[in-house]
Short mmCIF file of C-alpha atoms in Angstrom, two decimals:
data_model
loop_
_atom_site.label_atom_id
_atom_site.label_comp_id
_atom_site.label_asym_id
_atom_site.label_seq_id
_atom_site.Cartn_x
_atom_site.Cartn_y
_atom_site.Cartn_z
CA UNK A 1 239.07 107.60 44.37
CA UNK A 2 241.33 104.57 44.06
CA UNK A 3 240.89 101.41 46.09
CA UNK A 4 244.23 102.02 47.78
CA UNK A 5 243.14 105.48 48.87
CA UNK A 6 239.89 104.13 50.24
CA UNK A 7 241.62 101.41 52.22
CA UNK A 8 244.06 103.93 53.72
CA UNK A 9 241.17 105.96 55.10
CA UNK A 10 242.04 109.15 53.20
CA UNK A 11 239.47 111.97 53.20
CA UNK A 12 236.69 111.46 50.68
CA UNK A 13 235.83 113.78 47.83
CA UNK A 14 233.09 116.41 48.38
CA UNK A 15 230.81 114.44 46.04
CA UNK A 16 231.28 111.25 48.09
CA UNK A 17 230.64 113.15 51.33
CA UNK A 18 227.39 114.52 49.90
CA UNK A 19 226.39 111.01 48.79
CA UNK A 20 227.07 109.63 52.28
CA UNK A 21 224.95 112.36 53.87
CA UNK A 22 222.10 111.85 51.40
CA UNK A 23 222.14 108.06 51.82
CA UNK A 24 221.99 108.32 55.62
CA UNK A 25 219.20 110.90 55.52
CA UNK A 26 217.11 108.91 53.05
CA UNK A 27 217.40 105.64 54.97
CA UNK A 28 216.67 107.13 58.37
CA UNK A 29 213.95 109.31 56.86
CA UNK A 30 212.25 106.25 55.36
CA UNK A 31 212.30 104.53 58.75
CA UNK A 32 210.73 107.49 60.52
CA UNK A 33 208.26 108.20 57.74
CA UNK A 34 206.90 104.69 58.07
CA UNK A 35 206.69 104.81 61.87
CA UNK A 36 205.05 108.23 61.85
CA UNK A 37 202.53 107.27 59.17
CA UNK A 38 201.57 104.23 61.24
CA UNK A 39 201.16 106.43 64.31
CA UNK A 40 199.18 109.11 62.50
CA UNK A 41 196.80 106.59 60.91
CA UNK A 42 196.53 104.46 64.06
CA UNK A 43 192.83 105.19 64.55
CA UNK A 44 192.04 104.02 61.00
CA UNK A 45 194.41 101.03 61.22
CA UNK A 46 192.65 100.03 64.44
CA UNK A 47 189.31 99.86 62.62
CA UNK A 48 190.71 98.06 59.57
CA UNK A 49 192.86 95.39 61.26
CA UNK A 50 191.76 95.29 64.90
CA UNK A 51 187.96 95.82 64.87
CA UNK A 52 186.28 95.72 68.25
CA UNK A 53 183.01 96.86 69.79
CA UNK A 54 185.11 98.67 72.42
CA UNK A 55 187.12 101.58 70.90
CA UNK A 56 189.59 101.44 73.81
CA UNK A 57 190.39 97.76 73.12
CA UNK A 58 190.90 98.53 69.44
CA UNK A 59 193.20 101.46 70.24
CA UNK A 60 195.21 99.38 72.72
CA UNK A 61 195.64 96.56 70.19
CA UNK A 62 196.94 99.02 67.60
CA UNK A 63 199.29 100.60 70.15
CA UNK A 64 200.52 97.13 71.11
CA UNK A 65 201.25 96.34 67.45
CA UNK A 66 203.11 99.66 67.26
CA UNK A 67 205.20 98.53 70.24
CA UNK A 68 205.97 95.03 68.88
CA UNK A 69 208.59 96.29 66.46
CA UNK A 70 210.37 97.95 69.37
CA UNK A 71 210.52 94.70 71.32
CA UNK A 72 212.64 93.08 68.60
CA UNK A 73 214.69 96.22 67.89
CA UNK A 74 217.29 95.61 70.61
CA UNK A 75 217.97 92.13 69.20
CA UNK A 76 218.18 93.26 65.61
CA UNK A 77 220.06 96.39 66.60
CA UNK A 78 222.77 94.58 68.54
CA UNK A 79 223.27 91.86 65.92
CA UNK A 80 223.42 94.20 62.95
CA UNK A 81 225.42 96.90 64.75
CA UNK A 82 227.97 94.34 65.86
CA UNK A 83 228.34 93.35 62.22
CA UNK A 84 228.69 97.04 61.28
CA UNK A 85 231.51 97.51 63.81
CA UNK A 86 233.37 94.42 62.63
CA UNK A 87 232.85 94.58 58.87
CA UNK A 88 231.78 98.13 58.05
CA UNK A 89 228.80 100.49 58.05
CA UNK A 90 228.03 100.28 54.34
CA UNK A 91 226.90 96.61 53.99
CA UNK A 92 224.40 96.85 56.86
CA UNK A 93 222.97 100.17 55.70
CA UNK A 94 222.46 98.77 52.21
CA UNK A 95 220.59 95.67 53.39
CA UNK A 96 218.44 97.49 55.94
CA UNK A 97 216.85 99.82 53.42
CA UNK A 98 215.64 96.83 51.38
CA UNK A 99 214.02 95.21 54.41
CA UNK A 100 212.39 98.50 55.37
CA UNK A 101 210.96 98.90 51.88
CA UNK A 102 209.53 95.38 51.84
CA UNK A 103 207.84 95.74 55.23
CA UNK A 104 206.34 99.10 54.23
CA UNK A 105 204.83 97.56 51.08
CA UNK A 106 203.47 94.68 53.16
CA UNK A 107 201.54 97.09 55.40
CA UNK A 108 200.23 99.01 52.42
CA UNK A 109 199.00 95.92 50.54
CA UNK A 110 197.65 93.70 53.34
CA UNK A 111 193.83 93.30 53.06
CA UNK A 112 191.75 94.25 56.08
CA UNK A 113 190.27 92.01 58.76
CA UNK A 114 186.90 92.01 57.01
CA UNK A 115 188.52 90.43 53.91
CA UNK A 116 190.97 87.80 55.20
CA UNK A 117 190.12 87.60 58.90
CA UNK A 118 192.78 86.95 61.51
CA UNK A 119 195.51 86.67 58.84
CA UNK A 120 195.31 90.46 58.39
CA UNK A 121 196.58 91.44 61.86
CA UNK A 122 199.13 88.61 61.70
CA UNK A 123 200.64 90.07 58.51
CA UNK A 124 200.69 93.55 60.05
CA UNK A 125 202.49 92.17 63.09
CA UNK A 126 204.98 90.38 60.80
CA UNK A 127 205.64 93.63 58.94
CA UNK A 128 206.23 95.46 62.21
CA UNK A 129 208.65 92.76 63.37
CA UNK A 130 210.62 93.02 60.11
CA UNK A 131 210.78 96.77 60.55
CA UNK A 132 212.01 96.35 64.10
CA UNK A 133 214.80 93.98 63.06
CA UNK A 134 215.89 96.15 60.15
CA UNK A 135 215.77 99.56 61.80
CA UNK A 136 217.27 98.39 65.07
CA UNK A 137 220.71 99.38 63.80
CA UNK A 138 219.66 102.08 61.32
CA UNK A 139 220.04 105.06 63.66
CA UNK A 140 223.36 103.90 65.13
CA UNK A 141 225.03 102.82 61.88
CA UNK A 142 223.79 105.83 59.88
CA UNK A 143 224.84 108.21 62.68
CA UNK A 144 228.28 106.57 62.83
CA UNK A 145 228.61 107.01 59.06
CA UNK A 146 227.63 110.70 59.22
CA UNK A 147 229.88 111.60 62.15
CA UNK A 148 232.82 109.66 60.72
CA UNK A 149 232.45 111.48 57.39
CA UNK A 150 232.25 114.89 59.08
CA UNK A 151 235.12 117.39 58.64
CA UNK A 152 236.92 118.50 61.81
CA UNK A 153 234.82 120.82 63.94
CA UNK A 154 231.53 119.91 62.22
CA UNK A 155 230.58 116.59 63.79
CA UNK A 156 227.54 118.04 65.57
CA UNK A 157 226.29 119.68 62.39
CA UNK A 158 226.68 116.45 60.40
CA UNK A 159 225.10 114.45 63.21
CA UNK A 160 222.14 116.84 63.21
CA UNK A 161 221.42 115.84 59.59
CA UNK A 162 220.23 112.54 61.02
CA UNK A 163 217.58 114.38 63.01
CA UNK A 164 216.74 116.60 60.02
CA UNK A 165 215.64 113.42 58.26
CA UNK A 166 213.28 112.68 61.15
CA UNK A 167 211.85 116.20 60.96
CA UNK A 168 211.41 115.87 57.21
CA UNK A 169 209.72 112.49 57.68
CA UNK A 170 207.40 114.09 60.25
CA UNK A 171 206.43 116.85 57.83
CA UNK A 172 205.93 114.47 54.86
CA UNK A 173 203.89 111.94 56.81
CA UNK A 174 201.71 114.68 58.33
CA UNK A 175 201.27 116.25 54.89
CA UNK A 176 200.14 112.93 53.45
CA UNK A 177 197.59 112.56 56.24
CA UNK A 178 196.33 116.12 55.85
CA UNK A 179 196.11 115.91 52.05
CA UNK A 180 194.28 112.58 52.06
CA UNK A 181 191.83 113.68 54.75
CA UNK A 182 191.11 116.85 52.79
CA UNK A 183 190.74 115.25 49.35
CA UNK A 184 188.95 112.00 50.29
CA UNK A 185 185.72 111.22 52.06
CA UNK A 186 186.02 109.49 55.45
CA UNK A 187 184.76 106.26 53.84
CA UNK A 188 187.37 106.39 51.05
CA UNK A 189 190.13 107.27 53.52
CA UNK A 190 189.33 104.26 55.70
CA UNK A 191 188.63 101.98 52.73
CA UNK A 192 191.81 102.51 50.71
CA UNK A 193 193.21 106.03 51.08
CA UNK A 194 195.27 105.32 54.19
CA UNK A 195 197.34 102.80 52.17
CA UNK A 196 198.72 105.46 49.81
CA UNK A 197 201.36 106.92 52.20
CA UNK A 198 202.82 103.44 52.83
CA UNK A 199 203.03 102.63 49.13
CA UNK A 200 204.55 106.03 48.35
CA UNK A 201 207.11 105.49 51.09
CA UNK A 202 208.18 102.24 49.47
CA UNK A 203 209.03 104.14 46.26
CA UNK A 204 211.94 105.75 48.10
CA UNK A 205 213.57 102.34 48.61
CA UNK A 206 215.13 101.88 45.13
CA UNK A 207 216.65 105.38 45.26
CA UNK A 208 218.02 104.82 48.76
CA UNK A 209 219.45 101.42 47.80
CA UNK A 210 221.10 102.85 44.68
CA UNK A 211 222.76 105.69 46.58
CA UNK A 212 223.93 103.50 49.45
CA UNK A 213 225.26 100.89 47.04
CA UNK A 214 227.79 103.40 45.70
CA UNK A 215 228.88 105.07 48.94
CA UNK A 216 232.40 104.34 50.17
CA UNK A 217 233.00 103.08 53.69
CA UNK A 218 233.56 105.86 56.21
CA UNK A 219 237.19 107.14 56.24
CA UNK A 220 237.47 106.97 60.03
CA UNK A 221 236.33 103.34 60.07
CA UNK A 222 238.84 102.46 57.33
CA UNK A 223 241.67 104.13 59.28
CA UNK A 224 240.84 102.27 62.50
CA UNK A 225 239.94 98.86 61.00
CA UNK A 226 242.38 96.17 62.05
CA UNK A 227 244.40 98.43 64.38
CA UNK A 228 243.13 97.05 67.67
CA UNK A 229 242.70 93.57 69.03
CA UNK A 230 239.93 91.41 67.58
CA UNK A 231 237.05 91.38 70.07
CA UNK A 232 233.29 91.12 70.22
CA UNK A 233 231.86 94.68 70.19
CA UNK A 234 228.85 93.75 72.35
CA UNK A 235 231.02 92.28 75.12
CA UNK A 236 233.47 95.16 74.87
CA UNK A 237 230.71 97.73 75.32
CA UNK A 238 229.26 96.00 78.40
CA UNK A 239 232.70 95.42 79.92
CA UNK A 240 234.39 98.75 79.22
CA UNK A 241 231.73 101.36 78.45
CA UNK A 242 228.91 100.93 80.97
CA UNK A 243 229.13 104.56 82.09
CA UNK A 244 228.93 105.69 78.47
CA UNK A 245 225.83 103.53 78.01
CA UNK A 246 224.17 105.12 81.04
CA UNK A 247 225.03 108.62 79.81
CA UNK A 248 223.67 107.75 76.38
CA UNK A 249 220.40 106.59 77.93
CA UNK A 250 220.13 109.82 79.90
CA UNK A 251 220.66 111.90 76.77
CA UNK A 252 218.33 109.76 74.65
CA UNK A 253 215.27 109.85 76.93
CA UNK A 254 214.14 113.49 76.36
CA UNK A 255 214.56 113.27 72.58
CA UNK A 256 212.65 109.99 72.45
CA UNK A 257 209.80 111.30 74.60
CA UNK A 258 209.56 114.56 72.66
CA UNK A 259 209.14 112.64 69.40
CA UNK A 260 206.88 109.79 70.45
CA UNK A 261 204.67 111.74 72.85
CA UNK A 262 204.57 115.23 71.32
CA UNK A 263 204.46 114.25 67.64
CA UNK A 264 203.28 110.62 67.42
CA UNK A 265 200.93 110.12 70.38
CA UNK A 266 199.55 113.68 70.59
CA UNK A 267 197.80 113.78 67.15
CA UNK A 268 195.77 110.66 67.92
CA UNK A 269 195.24 111.87 71.48
CA UNK A 270 193.68 115.19 70.48
CA UNK A 271 191.37 113.35 68.09
CA UNK A 272 190.24 110.68 70.57
CA UNK A 273 190.30 112.60 73.83
CA UNK A 274 189.77 116.22 72.79
CA UNK A 275 187.62 115.52 69.72
CA UNK A 276 189.67 117.63 67.30
CA UNK A 277 189.36 116.72 63.60
CA UNK A 278 192.00 114.59 61.87
CA UNK A 279 192.94 117.46 59.54
CA UNK A 280 193.74 119.75 62.48
CA UNK A 281 196.08 117.19 64.03
CA UNK A 282 197.85 116.55 60.72
CA UNK A 283 198.25 120.21 59.75
CA UNK A 284 199.66 121.09 63.16
CA UNK A 285 202.17 118.22 62.98
CA UNK A 286 203.08 119.23 59.42
CA UNK A 287 203.95 122.78 60.51
CA UNK A 288 205.81 121.42 63.53
CA UNK A 289 207.87 119.14 61.28
CA UNK A 290 208.76 122.03 58.96
CA UNK A 291 209.87 124.15 61.92
CA UNK A 292 212.04 121.32 63.22
CA UNK A 293 213.57 120.83 59.77
CA UNK A 294 214.62 124.49 59.84
CA UNK A 295 215.68 124.69 63.49
CA UNK A 296 217.64 121.42 63.86
CA UNK A 297 220.58 122.22 61.50
CA UNK A 298 220.81 125.71 62.99
CA UNK A 299 221.09 124.16 66.45
CA UNK A 300 223.67 121.70 65.07
CA UNK A 301 225.85 124.61 63.95
CA UNK A 302 225.40 126.26 67.34
CA UNK A 303 226.58 123.05 69.02
CA UNK A 304 229.82 123.08 67.00
CA UNK A 305 230.44 126.74 67.90
CA UNK A 306 229.41 126.62 71.55
CA UNK A 307 228.74 123.57 73.75
CA UNK A 308 226.68 120.62 72.51
CA UNK A 309 225.78 119.44 76.00
CA UNK A 310 224.69 122.92 77.11
CA UNK A 311 222.43 123.27 74.07
CA UNK A 312 220.94 119.86 74.83
CA UNK A 313 220.46 120.71 78.53
CA UNK A 314 218.69 124.00 77.79
CA UNK A 315 216.43 122.25 75.29
CA UNK A 316 215.61 119.42 77.69
CA UNK A 317 214.75 121.69 80.63
CA UNK A 318 212.72 124.15 78.55
CA UNK A 319 210.70 121.34 76.92
CA UNK A 320 209.96 119.75 80.28
CA UNK A 321 208.87 123.07 81.82
CA UNK A 322 206.77 124.09 78.81
CA UNK A 323 204.96 120.77 78.30
CA UNK A 324 202.50 121.18 81.20
CA UNK A 325 201.31 124.78 80.58
CA UNK A 326 201.12 124.24 76.81
CA UNK A 327 199.11 121.02 77.11
CA UNK A 328 196.85 122.70 79.69
CA UNK A 329 196.39 125.54 77.19
CA UNK A 330 195.20 123.04 74.55
CA UNK A 331 193.01 121.02 76.94
CA UNK A 332 191.28 124.11 78.35
CA UNK A 333 189.80 125.02 74.96
CA UNK A 334 190.72 122.45 72.27
CA UNK A 335 191.24 124.00 68.84
CA UNK A 336 193.60 123.81 65.89
CA UNK A 337 195.04 127.23 66.71
CA UNK A 338 195.92 126.27 70.28
CA UNK A 339 197.40 122.92 69.22
CA UNK A 340 199.54 124.71 66.61
CA UNK A 341 200.78 127.24 69.16
CA UNK A 342 201.76 124.43 71.57
CA UNK A 343 203.66 122.41 68.96
CA UNK A 344 205.30 125.47 67.39
CA UNK A 345 206.59 126.81 70.71
CA UNK A 346 208.00 123.43 71.66
CA UNK A 347 209.66 123.00 68.25
CA UNK A 348 212.61 125.21 69.21
CA UNK A 349 213.19 123.36 72.49
CA UNK A 350 212.88 119.98 70.78
CA UNK A 351 215.32 121.07 68.05
CA UNK A 352 217.82 121.93 70.78
CA UNK A 353 217.41 118.38 72.13
CA UNK A 354 217.53 116.61 68.79
CA UNK A 355 220.44 118.42 67.09
CA UNK A 356 223.30 117.49 69.46
CA UNK A 357 222.04 114.02 70.38
CA UNK A 358 223.65 111.99 67.51
CA UNK A 359 227.01 113.72 67.86
CA UNK A 360 227.02 113.38 71.66
CA UNK A 361 226.20 109.67 71.47
CA UNK A 362 228.80 108.95 68.79
CA UNK A 363 231.49 110.76 70.75
CA UNK A 364 231.09 108.45 73.76
CA UNK A 365 232.42 105.33 72.01
CA UNK A 366 235.58 104.50 70.04
CA UNK A 367 235.20 103.61 66.38
CA UNK A 368 235.42 99.83 66.80
CA UNK A 369 232.36 99.68 69.12
CA UNK A 370 230.57 102.92 68.19
CA UNK A 371 227.67 101.44 66.26
CA UNK A 372 227.07 98.71 68.85
CA UNK A 373 227.25 101.08 71.84
CA UNK A 374 224.84 103.60 70.33
CA UNK A 375 222.50 100.83 69.19
CA UNK A 376 222.21 99.28 72.66
CA UNK A 377 221.39 102.60 74.34
CA UNK A 378 219.17 103.84 71.53
CA UNK A 379 217.04 100.71 71.21
CA UNK A 380 216.57 100.20 74.96
CA UNK A 381 215.45 103.80 75.45
CA UNK A 382 213.23 103.83 72.37
CA UNK A 383 211.59 100.58 73.51
CA UNK A 384 210.86 101.80 77.04
CA UNK A 385 210.04 105.46 76.37
CA UNK A 386 208.99 105.42 72.72
CA UNK A 387 207.43 102.20 71.50
CA UNK A 388 205.57 101.60 74.73
CA UNK A 389 204.57 105.26 75.17
CA UNK A 390 201.35 105.19 73.10
CA UNK A 391 200.16 102.00 74.83
CA UNK A 392 201.14 103.28 78.28
CA UNK A 393 199.59 106.71 77.82
CA UNK A 394 196.38 105.35 76.25
CA UNK A 395 195.94 103.09 79.28
CA UNK A 396 196.90 105.78 81.83
CA UNK A 397 194.55 108.37 80.36
CA UNK A 398 191.69 105.85 80.29
CA UNK A 399 192.27 104.74 83.89
CA UNK A 400 193.03 108.13 85.44
CA UNK A 401 190.60 110.21 83.44
CA UNK A 402 193.18 113.03 83.40
CA UNK A 403 193.73 114.86 80.12
CA UNK A 404 197.05 116.12 81.48
CA UNK A 405 198.62 112.66 81.74
CA UNK A 406 201.00 113.20 78.73
CA UNK A 407 202.64 116.16 80.50
CA UNK A 408 203.07 114.14 83.71
CA UNK A 409 204.72 111.42 81.62
CA UNK A 410 207.12 113.95 80.06
CA UNK A 411 208.07 115.36 83.48
CA UNK A 412 208.65 111.87 84.91
CA UNK A 413 210.87 110.89 81.96
CA UNK A 414 212.85 114.12 82.33
CA UNK A 415 213.53 113.25 85.97
CA UNK A 416 214.75 109.80 84.91
CA UNK A 417 217.08 111.42 82.36
CA UNK A 418 218.62 113.63 85.02
CA UNK A 419 218.95 110.65 87.38
CA UNK A 420 220.75 108.56 84.73
CA UNK A 421 223.25 111.36 84.03
CA UNK A 422 223.82 111.91 87.75
CA UNK A 423 224.46 108.21 88.35
CA UNK A 424 226.84 108.01 85.39
CA UNK A 425 228.80 110.95 86.79
CA UNK A 426 229.12 109.32 90.22
CA UNK A 427 230.31 105.92 89.01
CA UNK A 428 234.06 105.23 88.77
CA UNK A 429 235.52 105.85 85.32
CA UNK A 430 236.22 102.85 83.09
CA UNK A 431 238.97 102.48 80.58
#
């Protein structure tokens, strides 16, 4: 395609559309692979970098380190997303994948506390901060790219590809944990085996960078660039799109909780609290990730044919209602079979939540502030209901002594989601 055609915002060739989809999926998949691997191996990471005579203190320190990257995500997300709205999606997406790759390698190569002392946790914290800065705008900018590349009538399907990458990352990270735990002794897994998934994840970086380097800017962004008045996207979102932000937060909460509680916190929870083996937790999450990878694009197509919000609403309500009886089913008689049944049943409901979320969020903002608006809502919700969830739930379970605390947390977050949507509907419309 000629430069003149690109600048005019003409439709891209099928090959370029495929490249844009692949580049978005790889980048977002790398982000989630790294976060999920860290969550799955949290018990080992706690022993390697945060040793303590009290297992609860060690687990809380690891959960706090998990949350640190989320504390800086809103800052990185707003800054980089503002740049993406003013100068294009492509430059930011290209830079972010390099930073993600570097931080992943840093985690994989950092010696343990026993070798270099306090410098070890400091380097892990630094790596998590870099990840937070880089991925703060990844979801928003990559989603904007996907939706803006989508043909008419297929925006929900294309947006669902973003969530397919998360499901694929879940399956791959769980598979790496299951394979390593099966092939290695516990001593080898804790000594060096846990580093392999991080180093393998970094190998994706050169491929992702190469693909993103040769992707054209989105046609919709090119068409709209320079048409409106020059303004700061962050200020414009807060001044003109506060209702959209509140609606985005309401839609984001169930998807965030389903991922961070049901697939990131739960594997470590069943090992610590219910004494299930590591392999059982990993194999169950692996199967759950595969089911999501299959269900999410199907739900995305359903959203384009029917109603995206209705699909999301049915998924949200069914997940909330199923979480308590399914967790009670696992707690009553902990086993791999029961854990698998719980995660498999919820996979369909979670797919119904995940699939329409990117398209719904992108549709709430005009092109010139889309990345910034989604980034603000996404990073605030992920910080409060995702990054802090493992720390909060670890503390709540320890203090309350209730094995059902994760389901109470899910129900409470669902109520907050409904409240946010209700408040957004009652507020006066903004231009």
